[in-house]
Coordinates of C-alpha atoms and ligand atoms in Angstrom, one line a residue:
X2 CA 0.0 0.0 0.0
X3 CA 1.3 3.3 -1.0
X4 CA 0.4 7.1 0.0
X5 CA -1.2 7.5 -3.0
X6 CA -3.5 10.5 -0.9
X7 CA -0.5 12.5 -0.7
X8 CA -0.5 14.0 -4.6
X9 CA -4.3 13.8 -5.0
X10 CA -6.7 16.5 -4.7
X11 CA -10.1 15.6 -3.2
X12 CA -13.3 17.2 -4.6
X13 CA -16.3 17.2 -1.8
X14 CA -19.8 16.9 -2.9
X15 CA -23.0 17.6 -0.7
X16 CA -25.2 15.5 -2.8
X17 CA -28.3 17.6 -2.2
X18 CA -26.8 21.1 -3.5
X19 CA -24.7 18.9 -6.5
X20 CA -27.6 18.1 -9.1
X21 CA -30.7 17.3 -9.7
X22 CA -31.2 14.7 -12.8
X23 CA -35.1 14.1 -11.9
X24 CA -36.5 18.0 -11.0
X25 CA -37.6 17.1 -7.3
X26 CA -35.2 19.9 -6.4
X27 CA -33.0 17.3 -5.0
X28 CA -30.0 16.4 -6.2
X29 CA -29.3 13.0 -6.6
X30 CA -27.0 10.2 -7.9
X31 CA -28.1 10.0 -10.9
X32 CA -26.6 13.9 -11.2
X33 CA -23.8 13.3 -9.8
X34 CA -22.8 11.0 -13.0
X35 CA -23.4 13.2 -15.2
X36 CA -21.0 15.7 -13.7
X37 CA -17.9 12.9 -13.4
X38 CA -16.6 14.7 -16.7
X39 CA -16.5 17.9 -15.1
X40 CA -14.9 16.6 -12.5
X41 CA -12.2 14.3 -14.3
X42 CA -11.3 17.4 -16.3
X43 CA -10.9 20.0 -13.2
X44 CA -8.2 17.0 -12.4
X45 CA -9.5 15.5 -9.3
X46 CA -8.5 12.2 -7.9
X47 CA -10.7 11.6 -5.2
X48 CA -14.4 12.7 -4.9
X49 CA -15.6 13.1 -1.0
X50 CA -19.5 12.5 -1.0
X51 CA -21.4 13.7 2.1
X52 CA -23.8 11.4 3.2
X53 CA -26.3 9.2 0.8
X54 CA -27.4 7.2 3.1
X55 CA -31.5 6.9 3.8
X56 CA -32.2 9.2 7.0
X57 CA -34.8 11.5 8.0
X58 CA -33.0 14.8 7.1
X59 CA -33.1 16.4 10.6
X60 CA -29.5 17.4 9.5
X61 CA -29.3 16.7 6.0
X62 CA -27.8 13.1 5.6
X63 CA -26.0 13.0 9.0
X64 CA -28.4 11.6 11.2
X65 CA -28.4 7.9 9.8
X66 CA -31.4 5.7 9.6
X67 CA -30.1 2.9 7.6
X68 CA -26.3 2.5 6.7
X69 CA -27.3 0.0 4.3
X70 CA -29.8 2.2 2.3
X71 CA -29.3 5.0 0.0
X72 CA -31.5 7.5 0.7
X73 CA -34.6 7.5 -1.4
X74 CA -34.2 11.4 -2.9
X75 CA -31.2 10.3 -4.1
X76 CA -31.8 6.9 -6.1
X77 CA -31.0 3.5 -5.3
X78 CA -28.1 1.1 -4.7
X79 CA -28.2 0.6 -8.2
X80 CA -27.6 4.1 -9.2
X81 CA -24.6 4.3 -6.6
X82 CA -23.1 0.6 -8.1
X83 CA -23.3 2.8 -11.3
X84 CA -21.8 5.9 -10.1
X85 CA -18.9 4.1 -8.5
X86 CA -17.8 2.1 -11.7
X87 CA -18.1 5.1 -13.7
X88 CA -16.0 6.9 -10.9
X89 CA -13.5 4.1 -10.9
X90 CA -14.1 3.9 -14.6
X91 CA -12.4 7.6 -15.3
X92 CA -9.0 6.7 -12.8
X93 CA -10.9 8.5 -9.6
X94 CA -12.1 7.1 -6.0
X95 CA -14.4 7.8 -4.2
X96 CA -14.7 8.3 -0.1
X97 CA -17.8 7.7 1.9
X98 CA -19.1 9.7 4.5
X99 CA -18.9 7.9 7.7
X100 CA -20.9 9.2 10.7
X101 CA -20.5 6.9 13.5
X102 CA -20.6 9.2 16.0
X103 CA -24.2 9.2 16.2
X104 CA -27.2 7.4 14.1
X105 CA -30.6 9.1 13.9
X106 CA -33.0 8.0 16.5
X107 CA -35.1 6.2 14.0
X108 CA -32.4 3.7 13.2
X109 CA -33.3 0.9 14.6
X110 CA -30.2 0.2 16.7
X111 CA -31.8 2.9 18.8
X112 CA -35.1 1.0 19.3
X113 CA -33.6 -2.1 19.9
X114 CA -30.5 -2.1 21.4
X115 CA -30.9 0.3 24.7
X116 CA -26.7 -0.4 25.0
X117 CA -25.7 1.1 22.0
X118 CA -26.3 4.6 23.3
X119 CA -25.5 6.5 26.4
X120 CA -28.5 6.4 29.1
X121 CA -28.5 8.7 32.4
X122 CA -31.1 9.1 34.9
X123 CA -29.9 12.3 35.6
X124 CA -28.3 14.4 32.8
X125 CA -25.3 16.9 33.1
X126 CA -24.8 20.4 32.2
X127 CA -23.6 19.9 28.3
X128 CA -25.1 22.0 25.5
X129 CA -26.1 20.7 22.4
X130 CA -24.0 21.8 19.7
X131 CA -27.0 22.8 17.6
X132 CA -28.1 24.9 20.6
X133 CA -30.5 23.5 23.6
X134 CA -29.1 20.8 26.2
X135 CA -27.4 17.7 25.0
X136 CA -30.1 15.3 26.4
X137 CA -33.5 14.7 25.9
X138 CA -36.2 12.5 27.8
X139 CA -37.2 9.4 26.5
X140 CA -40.7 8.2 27.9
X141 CA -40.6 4.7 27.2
X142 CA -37.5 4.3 29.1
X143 CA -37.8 6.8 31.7
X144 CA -34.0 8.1 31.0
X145 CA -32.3 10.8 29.4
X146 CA -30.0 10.0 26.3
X147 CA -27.1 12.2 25.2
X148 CA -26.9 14.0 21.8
X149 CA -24.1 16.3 20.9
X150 CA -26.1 17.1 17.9
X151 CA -29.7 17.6 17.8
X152 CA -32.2 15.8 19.5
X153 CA -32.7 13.5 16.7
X154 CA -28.8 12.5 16.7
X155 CA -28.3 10.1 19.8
X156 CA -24.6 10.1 20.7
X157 CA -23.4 5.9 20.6
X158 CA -22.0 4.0 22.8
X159 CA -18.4 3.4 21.8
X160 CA -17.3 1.4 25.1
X161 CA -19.9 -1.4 23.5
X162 CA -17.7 -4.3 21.9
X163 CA -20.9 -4.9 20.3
X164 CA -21.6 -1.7 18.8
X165 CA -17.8 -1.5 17.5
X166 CA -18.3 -4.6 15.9
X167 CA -22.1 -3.5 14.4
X168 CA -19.5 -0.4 12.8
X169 CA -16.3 -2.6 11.3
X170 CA -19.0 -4.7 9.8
X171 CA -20.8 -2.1 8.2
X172 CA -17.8 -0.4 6.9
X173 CA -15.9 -3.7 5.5
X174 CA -19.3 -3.5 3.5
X175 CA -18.8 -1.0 2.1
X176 CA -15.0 -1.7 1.5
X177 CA -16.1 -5.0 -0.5
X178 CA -18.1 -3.0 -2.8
X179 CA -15.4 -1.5 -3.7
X180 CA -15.5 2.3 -1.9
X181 CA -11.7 3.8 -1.8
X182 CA -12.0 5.4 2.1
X183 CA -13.8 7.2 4.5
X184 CA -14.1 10.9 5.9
X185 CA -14.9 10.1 9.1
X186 CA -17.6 12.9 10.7
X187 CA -16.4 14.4 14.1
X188 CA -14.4 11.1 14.5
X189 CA -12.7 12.2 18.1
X190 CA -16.0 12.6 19.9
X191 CA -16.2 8.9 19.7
X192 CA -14.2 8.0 23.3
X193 CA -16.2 10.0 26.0
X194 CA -15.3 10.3 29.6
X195 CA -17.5 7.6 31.4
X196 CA -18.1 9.6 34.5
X197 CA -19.7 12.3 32.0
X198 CA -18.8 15.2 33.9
X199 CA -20.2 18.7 33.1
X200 CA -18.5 21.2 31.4
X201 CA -17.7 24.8 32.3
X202 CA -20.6 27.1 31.2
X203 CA -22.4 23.7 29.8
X204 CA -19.2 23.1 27.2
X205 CA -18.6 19.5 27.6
X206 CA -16.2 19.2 24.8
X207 CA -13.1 18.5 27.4
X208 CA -14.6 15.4 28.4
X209 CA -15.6 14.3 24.7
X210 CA -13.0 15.5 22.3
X211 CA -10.2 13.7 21.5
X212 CA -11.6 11.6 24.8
X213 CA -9.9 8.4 26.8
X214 CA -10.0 5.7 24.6
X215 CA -10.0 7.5 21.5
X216 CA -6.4 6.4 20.2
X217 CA -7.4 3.0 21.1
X218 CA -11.1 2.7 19.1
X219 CA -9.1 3.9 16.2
X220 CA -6.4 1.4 16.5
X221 CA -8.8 -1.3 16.4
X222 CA -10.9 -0.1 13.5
X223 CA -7.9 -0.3 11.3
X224 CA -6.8 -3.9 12.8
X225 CA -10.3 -4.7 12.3
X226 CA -10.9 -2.9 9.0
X227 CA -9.0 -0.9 7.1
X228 CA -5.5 -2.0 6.7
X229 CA -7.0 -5.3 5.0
X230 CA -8.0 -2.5 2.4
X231 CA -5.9 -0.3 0.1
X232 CA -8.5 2.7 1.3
X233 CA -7.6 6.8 2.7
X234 CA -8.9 8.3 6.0
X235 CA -9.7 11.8 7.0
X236 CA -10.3 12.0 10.7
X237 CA -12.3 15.3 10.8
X238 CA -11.4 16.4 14.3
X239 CA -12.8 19.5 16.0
X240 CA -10.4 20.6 18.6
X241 CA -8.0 18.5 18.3
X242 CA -4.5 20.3 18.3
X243 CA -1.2 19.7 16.8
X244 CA 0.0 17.6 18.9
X245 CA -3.2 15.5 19.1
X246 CA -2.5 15.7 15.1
X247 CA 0.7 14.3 15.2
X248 CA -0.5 11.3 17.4
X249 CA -3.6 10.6 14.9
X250 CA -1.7 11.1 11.9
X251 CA 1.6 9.2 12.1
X252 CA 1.4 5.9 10.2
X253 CA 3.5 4.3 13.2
X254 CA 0.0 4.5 15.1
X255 CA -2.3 3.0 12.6
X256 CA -5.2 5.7 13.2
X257 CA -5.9 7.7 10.4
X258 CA -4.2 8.9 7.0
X259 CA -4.9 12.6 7.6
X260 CA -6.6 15.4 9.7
X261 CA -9.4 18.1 9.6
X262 CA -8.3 20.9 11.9
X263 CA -10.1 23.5 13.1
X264 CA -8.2 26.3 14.5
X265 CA -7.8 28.1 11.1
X266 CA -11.1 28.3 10.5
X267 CA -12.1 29.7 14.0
X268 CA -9.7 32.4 13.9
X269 CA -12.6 35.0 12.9
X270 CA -14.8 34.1 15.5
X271 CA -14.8 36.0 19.1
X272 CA -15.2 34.7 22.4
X273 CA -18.6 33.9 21.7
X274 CA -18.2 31.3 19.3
X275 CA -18.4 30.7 15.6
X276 CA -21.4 33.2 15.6
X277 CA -19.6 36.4 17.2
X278 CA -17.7 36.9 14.3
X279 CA -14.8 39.2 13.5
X280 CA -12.3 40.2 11.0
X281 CA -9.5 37.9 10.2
X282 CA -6.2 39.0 11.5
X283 CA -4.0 37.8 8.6
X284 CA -0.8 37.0 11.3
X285 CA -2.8 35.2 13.2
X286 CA -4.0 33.1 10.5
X287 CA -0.1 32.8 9.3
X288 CA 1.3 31.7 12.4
X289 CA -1.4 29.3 12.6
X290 CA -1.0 27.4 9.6
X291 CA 2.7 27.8 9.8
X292 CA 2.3 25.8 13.5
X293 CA 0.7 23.3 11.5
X294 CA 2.6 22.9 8.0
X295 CA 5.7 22.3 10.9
X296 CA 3.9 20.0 13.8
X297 CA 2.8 17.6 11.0
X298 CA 6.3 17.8 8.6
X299 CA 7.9 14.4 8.4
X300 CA 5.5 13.2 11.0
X301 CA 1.8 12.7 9.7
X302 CA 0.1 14.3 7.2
X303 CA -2.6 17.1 7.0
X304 CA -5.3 18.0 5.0
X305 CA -5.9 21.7 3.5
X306 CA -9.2 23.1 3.3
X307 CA -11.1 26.6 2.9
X308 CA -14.1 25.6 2.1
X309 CA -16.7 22.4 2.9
X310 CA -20.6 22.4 3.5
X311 CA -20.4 23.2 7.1
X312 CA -18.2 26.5 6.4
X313 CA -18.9 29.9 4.4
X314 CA -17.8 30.4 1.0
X315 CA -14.2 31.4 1.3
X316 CA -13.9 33.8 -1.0
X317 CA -16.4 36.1 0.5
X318 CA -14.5 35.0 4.1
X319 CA -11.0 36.0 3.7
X320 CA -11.4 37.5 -0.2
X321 CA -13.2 40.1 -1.9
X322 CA -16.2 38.9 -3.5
X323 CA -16.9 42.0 -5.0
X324 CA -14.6 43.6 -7.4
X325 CA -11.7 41.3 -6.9
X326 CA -13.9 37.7 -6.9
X327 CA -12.0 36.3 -9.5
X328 CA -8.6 37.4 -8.5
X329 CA -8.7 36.6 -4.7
X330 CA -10.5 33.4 -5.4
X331 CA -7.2 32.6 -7.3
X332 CA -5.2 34.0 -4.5
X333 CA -6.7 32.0 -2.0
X334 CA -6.1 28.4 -3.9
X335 CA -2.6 29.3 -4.9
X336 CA -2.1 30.1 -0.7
X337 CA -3.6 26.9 0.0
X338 CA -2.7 24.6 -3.1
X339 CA 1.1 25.3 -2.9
X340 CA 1.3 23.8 1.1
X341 CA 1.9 20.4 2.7
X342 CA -0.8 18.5 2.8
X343 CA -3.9 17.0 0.4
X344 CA -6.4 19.5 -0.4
X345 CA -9.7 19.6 -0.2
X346 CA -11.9 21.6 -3.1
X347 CA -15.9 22.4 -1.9
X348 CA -18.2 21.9 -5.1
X349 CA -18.2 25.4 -6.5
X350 CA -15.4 26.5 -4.9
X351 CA -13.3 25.7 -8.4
X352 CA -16.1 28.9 -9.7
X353 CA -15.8 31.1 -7.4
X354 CA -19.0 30.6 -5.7
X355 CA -20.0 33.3 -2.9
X356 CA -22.1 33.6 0.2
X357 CA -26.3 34.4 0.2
X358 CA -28.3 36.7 1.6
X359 CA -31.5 35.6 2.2
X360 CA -33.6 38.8 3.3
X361 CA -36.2 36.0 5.2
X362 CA -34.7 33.6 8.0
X363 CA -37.8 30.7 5.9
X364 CA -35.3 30.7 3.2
X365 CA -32.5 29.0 5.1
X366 CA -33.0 25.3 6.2
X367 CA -29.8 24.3 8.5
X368 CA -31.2 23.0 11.3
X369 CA -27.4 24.9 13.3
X370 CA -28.9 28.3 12.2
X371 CA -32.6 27.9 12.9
X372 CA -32.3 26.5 16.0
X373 CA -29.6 29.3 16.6
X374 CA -31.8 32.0 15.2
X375 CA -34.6 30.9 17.4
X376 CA -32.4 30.8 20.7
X377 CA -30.9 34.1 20.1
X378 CA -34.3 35.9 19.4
X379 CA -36.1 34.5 22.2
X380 CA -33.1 35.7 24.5
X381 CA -33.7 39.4 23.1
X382 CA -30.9 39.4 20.0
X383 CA -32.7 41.5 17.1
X384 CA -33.8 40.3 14.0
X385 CA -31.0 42.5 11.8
X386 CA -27.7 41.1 14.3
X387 CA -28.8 38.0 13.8
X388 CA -28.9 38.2 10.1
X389 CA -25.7 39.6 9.5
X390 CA -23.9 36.6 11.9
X391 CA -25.8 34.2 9.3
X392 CA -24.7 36.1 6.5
X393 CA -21.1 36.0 7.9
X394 CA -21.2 32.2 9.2
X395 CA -24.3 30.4 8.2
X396 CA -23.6 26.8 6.7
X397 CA -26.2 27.3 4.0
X398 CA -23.9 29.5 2.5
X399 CA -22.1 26.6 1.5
X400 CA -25.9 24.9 0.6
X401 CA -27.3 26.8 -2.2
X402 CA -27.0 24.7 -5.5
X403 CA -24.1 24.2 -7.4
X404 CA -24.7 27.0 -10.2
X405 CA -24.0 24.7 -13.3
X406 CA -25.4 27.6 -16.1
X407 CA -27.1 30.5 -16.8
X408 CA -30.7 28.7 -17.0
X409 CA -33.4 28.6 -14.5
X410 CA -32.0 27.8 -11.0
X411 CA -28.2 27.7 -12.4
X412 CA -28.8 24.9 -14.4
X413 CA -29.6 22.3 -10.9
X414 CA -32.9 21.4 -11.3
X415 CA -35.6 21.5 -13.5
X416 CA -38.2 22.3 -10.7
X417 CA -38.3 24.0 -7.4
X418 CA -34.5 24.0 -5.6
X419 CA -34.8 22.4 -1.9
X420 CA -33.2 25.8 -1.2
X421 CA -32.8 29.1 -3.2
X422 CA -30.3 29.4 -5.9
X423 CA -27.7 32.0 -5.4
X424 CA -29.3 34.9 -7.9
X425 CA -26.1 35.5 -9.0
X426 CA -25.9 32.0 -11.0
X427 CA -26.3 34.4 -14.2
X428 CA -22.7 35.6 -13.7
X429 CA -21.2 32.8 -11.6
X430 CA -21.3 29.9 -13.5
X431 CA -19.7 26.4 -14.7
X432 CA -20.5 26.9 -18.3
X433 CA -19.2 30.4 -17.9
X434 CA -16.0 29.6 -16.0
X435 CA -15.5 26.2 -18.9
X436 CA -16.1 28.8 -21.8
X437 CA -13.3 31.3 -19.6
X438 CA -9.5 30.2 -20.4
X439 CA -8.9 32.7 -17.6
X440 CA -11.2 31.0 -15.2
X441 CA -10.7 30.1 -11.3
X442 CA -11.5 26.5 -13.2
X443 CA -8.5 26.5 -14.9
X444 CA -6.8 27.6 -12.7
X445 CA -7.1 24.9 -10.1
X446 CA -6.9 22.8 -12.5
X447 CA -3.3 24.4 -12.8
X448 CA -2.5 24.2 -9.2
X449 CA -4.2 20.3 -9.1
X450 CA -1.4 19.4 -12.1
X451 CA 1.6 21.1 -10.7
X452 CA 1.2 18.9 -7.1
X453 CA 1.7 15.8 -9.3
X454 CA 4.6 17.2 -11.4
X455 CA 6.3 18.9 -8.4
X456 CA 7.6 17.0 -5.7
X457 CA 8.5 20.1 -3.4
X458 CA 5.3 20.7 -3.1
X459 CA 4.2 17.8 -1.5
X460 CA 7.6 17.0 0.1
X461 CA 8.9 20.5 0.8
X462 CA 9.6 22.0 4.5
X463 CA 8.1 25.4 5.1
X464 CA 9.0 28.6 5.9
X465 CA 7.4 31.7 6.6
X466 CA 8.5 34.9 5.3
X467 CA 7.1 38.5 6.3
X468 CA 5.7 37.0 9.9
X469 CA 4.3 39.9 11.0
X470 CA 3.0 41.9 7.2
X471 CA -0.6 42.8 8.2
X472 CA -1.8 41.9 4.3
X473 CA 0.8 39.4 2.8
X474 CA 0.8 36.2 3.2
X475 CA 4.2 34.6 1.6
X476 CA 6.3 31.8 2.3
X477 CA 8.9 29.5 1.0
X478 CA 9.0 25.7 0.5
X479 CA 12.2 24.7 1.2
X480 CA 14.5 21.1 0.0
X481 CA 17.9 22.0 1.4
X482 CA 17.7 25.0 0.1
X483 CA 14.3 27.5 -0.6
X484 CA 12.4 26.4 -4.3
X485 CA 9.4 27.6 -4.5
X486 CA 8.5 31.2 -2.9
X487 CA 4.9 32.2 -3.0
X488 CA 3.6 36.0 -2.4
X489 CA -0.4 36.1 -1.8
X490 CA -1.5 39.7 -1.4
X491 CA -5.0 39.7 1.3
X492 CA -5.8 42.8 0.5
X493 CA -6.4 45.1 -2.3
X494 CA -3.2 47.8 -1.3
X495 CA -0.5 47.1 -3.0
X496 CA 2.7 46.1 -1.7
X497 CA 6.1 46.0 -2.2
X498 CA 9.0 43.6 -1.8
X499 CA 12.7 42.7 -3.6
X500 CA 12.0 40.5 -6.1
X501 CA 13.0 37.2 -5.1
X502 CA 14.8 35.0 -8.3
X503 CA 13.6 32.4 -10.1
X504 CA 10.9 31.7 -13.1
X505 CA 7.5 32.4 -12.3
X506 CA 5.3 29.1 -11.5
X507 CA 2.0 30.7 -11.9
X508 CA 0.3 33.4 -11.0
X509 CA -3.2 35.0 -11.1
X510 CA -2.2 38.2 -13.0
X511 CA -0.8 38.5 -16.5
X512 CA 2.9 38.9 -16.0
X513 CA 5.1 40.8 -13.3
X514 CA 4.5 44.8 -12.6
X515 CA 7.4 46.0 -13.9
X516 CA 10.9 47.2 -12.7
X517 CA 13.5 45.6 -10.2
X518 CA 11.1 44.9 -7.2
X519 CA 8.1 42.9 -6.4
X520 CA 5.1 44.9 -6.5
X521 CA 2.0 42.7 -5.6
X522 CA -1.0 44.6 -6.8
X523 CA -4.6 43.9 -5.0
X524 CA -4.9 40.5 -4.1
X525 CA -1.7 39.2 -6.5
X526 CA -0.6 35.8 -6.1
X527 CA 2.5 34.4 -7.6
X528 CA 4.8 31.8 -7.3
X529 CA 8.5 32.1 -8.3
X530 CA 10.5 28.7 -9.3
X531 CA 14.0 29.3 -7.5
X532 CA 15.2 25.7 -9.4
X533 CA 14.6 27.8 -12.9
X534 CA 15.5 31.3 -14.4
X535 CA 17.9 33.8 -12.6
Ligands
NOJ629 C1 -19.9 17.4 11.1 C2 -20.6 17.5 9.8 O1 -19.6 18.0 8.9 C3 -21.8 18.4 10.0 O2 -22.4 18.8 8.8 C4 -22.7 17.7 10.9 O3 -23.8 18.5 11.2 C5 -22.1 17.2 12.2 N1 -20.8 16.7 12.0 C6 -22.9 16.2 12.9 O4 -22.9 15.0 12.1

């Protein structure tokens, strides 16, 4: 078996936003193939698919009913048997979701086997996080059972032999049929602290992430599962840390192939959470992914993400998705694409996609924001502050249909969307950005090609330049000596620098501004080749 994972670029679809091929306003699997040229030609190696599985949609896919089932909306294990020969049919893989964290409370596990979930006759203090306390009443058996999630998302019972054996079965499975891996949802909550103490201020997550026996429960599902496979892991792993990262990640442990941190992506929040948002300090966010591209050098391996359906559309987070869309959009993959690590692309992030404001709170449908919405307004937060947080942070930002052409509803479905279509689809476009030799598109699919021809950048060390620039975001990858030097510009001043040597890689404006020095205009990326050129 071979690290095959390490020059691959993963695509993520959220199959309900992808496409629709039968006009419920769903989209489906049937879709999904007829997009696998779209996706063979942006380059992609590995396709990430959020959950298919049947469930009751309390939270889109990841409350499970029936790991065995597709989910009817989106066709049938036919259609998926079809979409993964004609995935494995054009040279990609495909990764499954894998929620074993939780199941919905109308699998059945959770009327029939009392053992496989955590029971308390008296809850503790936790929060829910999807707002509201982390237990609920159950009648029938006069106890409360825990849900980190919502109410419809009972937390299971890792300490059960039984239940871990329930979960290696179901994903060998899925292994037989033929699936390349898993991303494994909120994998480190899986070990809790038995004694299930409370939590300052109701914040359990101490006692449940990255808990006790966490290490060991991943240990065994490899020894039980996947190293009989030639298969990738993602481990996505809310506060875990880097050295947390190091321990999951290194092959020595047998845990998982790779991580999803957190800690870049809560830099603009405040002390309040994901929902008090502020502006991004660029040093911080520097210093944090330097910490990371060093902790997991030589030791694991990391994955690189901006984007996925849980997180606003990055290039109206840290770009301009105004009059520089195009351009930052560009700058932010070339900051992200030339790093250690595999990266991650969100479906429509290779277009430039942007966030949504919906002026009603009935046009959004995450059941995070509503239930937030409903909390905040009931504790006295007005309508408008409310608003602009979900503007700023709400995961349906990342929901609204993949924006395939200029027709009705982008091109995703010939009847009524699940959820509104971004209006700017007229503009913002794949048609539009395939028609574009200048498109973001191609310009992945520049970044996506240059990993497999250059080994520095997936071998490379790395070093920060410009640590404390408010705006500029550069650094070096570095083989003995620096090769590859890449100069992002966050902002739209322009700034100046020497001009390092070497042969331009690639770069998101025509040519260099002239003269002797670098001058980055607004939100300039470029990458010089030390190896080449003077
Ligand atoms: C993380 C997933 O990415 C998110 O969408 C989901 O709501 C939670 N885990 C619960 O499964």
């Amino acid at each position: 078996m071979t690290d095959w994972w390490k020059k691959s670029t993963v695509y993520q679809i959220y199959p309900r936003s992808f496409m629709d091929s039968d006009g419920d306003g769903i989209g489906d699997i049937q879709g999904i193939i007829q997009k696998l040229d779209y996706l063979k030609k942006l380059g992609i190696d590995i396709i990430w698919l959020s959950p298919v599985y049947d469930s009751p949609n309390d939270d889109n896919g990841y409350d499970i009913r029936d790991y065995y089932k597709i989910m009817r909306e989106f066709g049938t294990m036919d259609d998926f048997d079809e979409m993964l020969d004609a995935i494995h049919q054009r040279g990609m893989k495909l990764m499954m979701d894998l929620v074993v964290n939780h199941t919905s409370d109308e699998h059945k596990w959770f009327q029939e086997h009392d053992d496989f979930y955590i029971w308390r006759d008296e809850p503790n203090n936790w929060k829910s996080v999807f707002s509201g306390p982390a237990w609920d009443y159950d009648e029938a058996r006069e106890q409360y059972y825990l849900h980190i999630f919502s109410k419809k998302q009972p937390d299971l019972n890792w300490e059960n032999p039984k239940l871990r054996e329930k979960v290696y079965e179901m994903m060998r499975w899925w292994l037989d049929k033929g699936v390349d891996g898993f991303r494994m949802d909120v994998i480190n909550f899986i070990s809790k602290d038995p004694a299930l103490p409370d939590g300052p201020d109701g914040d359990g997550s101490q006692h449940f992430m990255n808990g006790p026996r966490i290490h060991e429960f991943l240990r065994e599902m490899n020894d039980e599962v996947l190293l009989k496979y030639d298969c990738v892991t993602v481990g996505e792993m809310p506060g875990a840390g880097t050295d947390d990262a190091r321990i999951y990640t290194d092959p020595e442990n047998r845990e998982v192939n790779m991580i999803f941190t957190f800690e870049h992506m809560d830099l603009d929040g405040g002390p309040g959470g994901k929902w008090d948002f502020r502006e991004l300090n660029l040093v911080d966010l520097k210093e944090n992914l330097e910490k990371w591209q060093h902790a997991l050098h030589g030791v694991g391996w990391n994955s690189l993400y901006w984007n996925n359906h849980d997180q606003p559309r990055i290039v109206s987070r840290f770009g301009d998705d105004d009059d520089f869309r195009v351009k930052s959009a560009k700058m932010l993959a070339t900051c992200l694409h030339m790093m250690q690590g595999t990266p991650y692309i969100y479906q429509g992030e290779e277009i430039g996609m942007t966030n949504v404001t919906f002026d009603s709170i009935d046009d959004y449908k995450d059941i995070e924001t509503l239930n937030m919405y409903k909390e905040k307004l009931e504790a006295g937060v007005g309508h408008d502050d409310i608003m602009r947080s979900i503007y700023a942070k709400g995961r349906d930002n990342a929901r609204t249909p993949m924006q395939w052409s200029k027709d009705a509803n982008g091109g995703f479905t010939s009847g009524e969307p699940w959820i509104a279509v971004n209006p700017n689809y007229r503009e913002i476009n794949a048609d539009a950005a395939l028609e574009d030799t200048d498109s973001i598109f191609y310009y992945y699919q520049k970044l996506i090609e240059l990993r497999k021809s250059e080994d520095i950048i997936t071998d490379g060390d790395f070093r920060l330049l410009h640590r404390n620039h408010p705006e500029v975001f550069a650094y070096e990858r570095v083989h003995g000596v620096a090769q590859l030097v890449i100069y992002c510009n966050f902002s739209s001043n322009e700034h100046r620098f020497d001009r390092p040597h070497g042969e331009v890689l690639i770069q998101n404006y025509d040519g260099l501004a002239s003269g002797d020095e670098l001058v980055l205009r607004p939100w300039e990326a470029v990458v010089f080749d030390q190896r080449k050129g003077k």
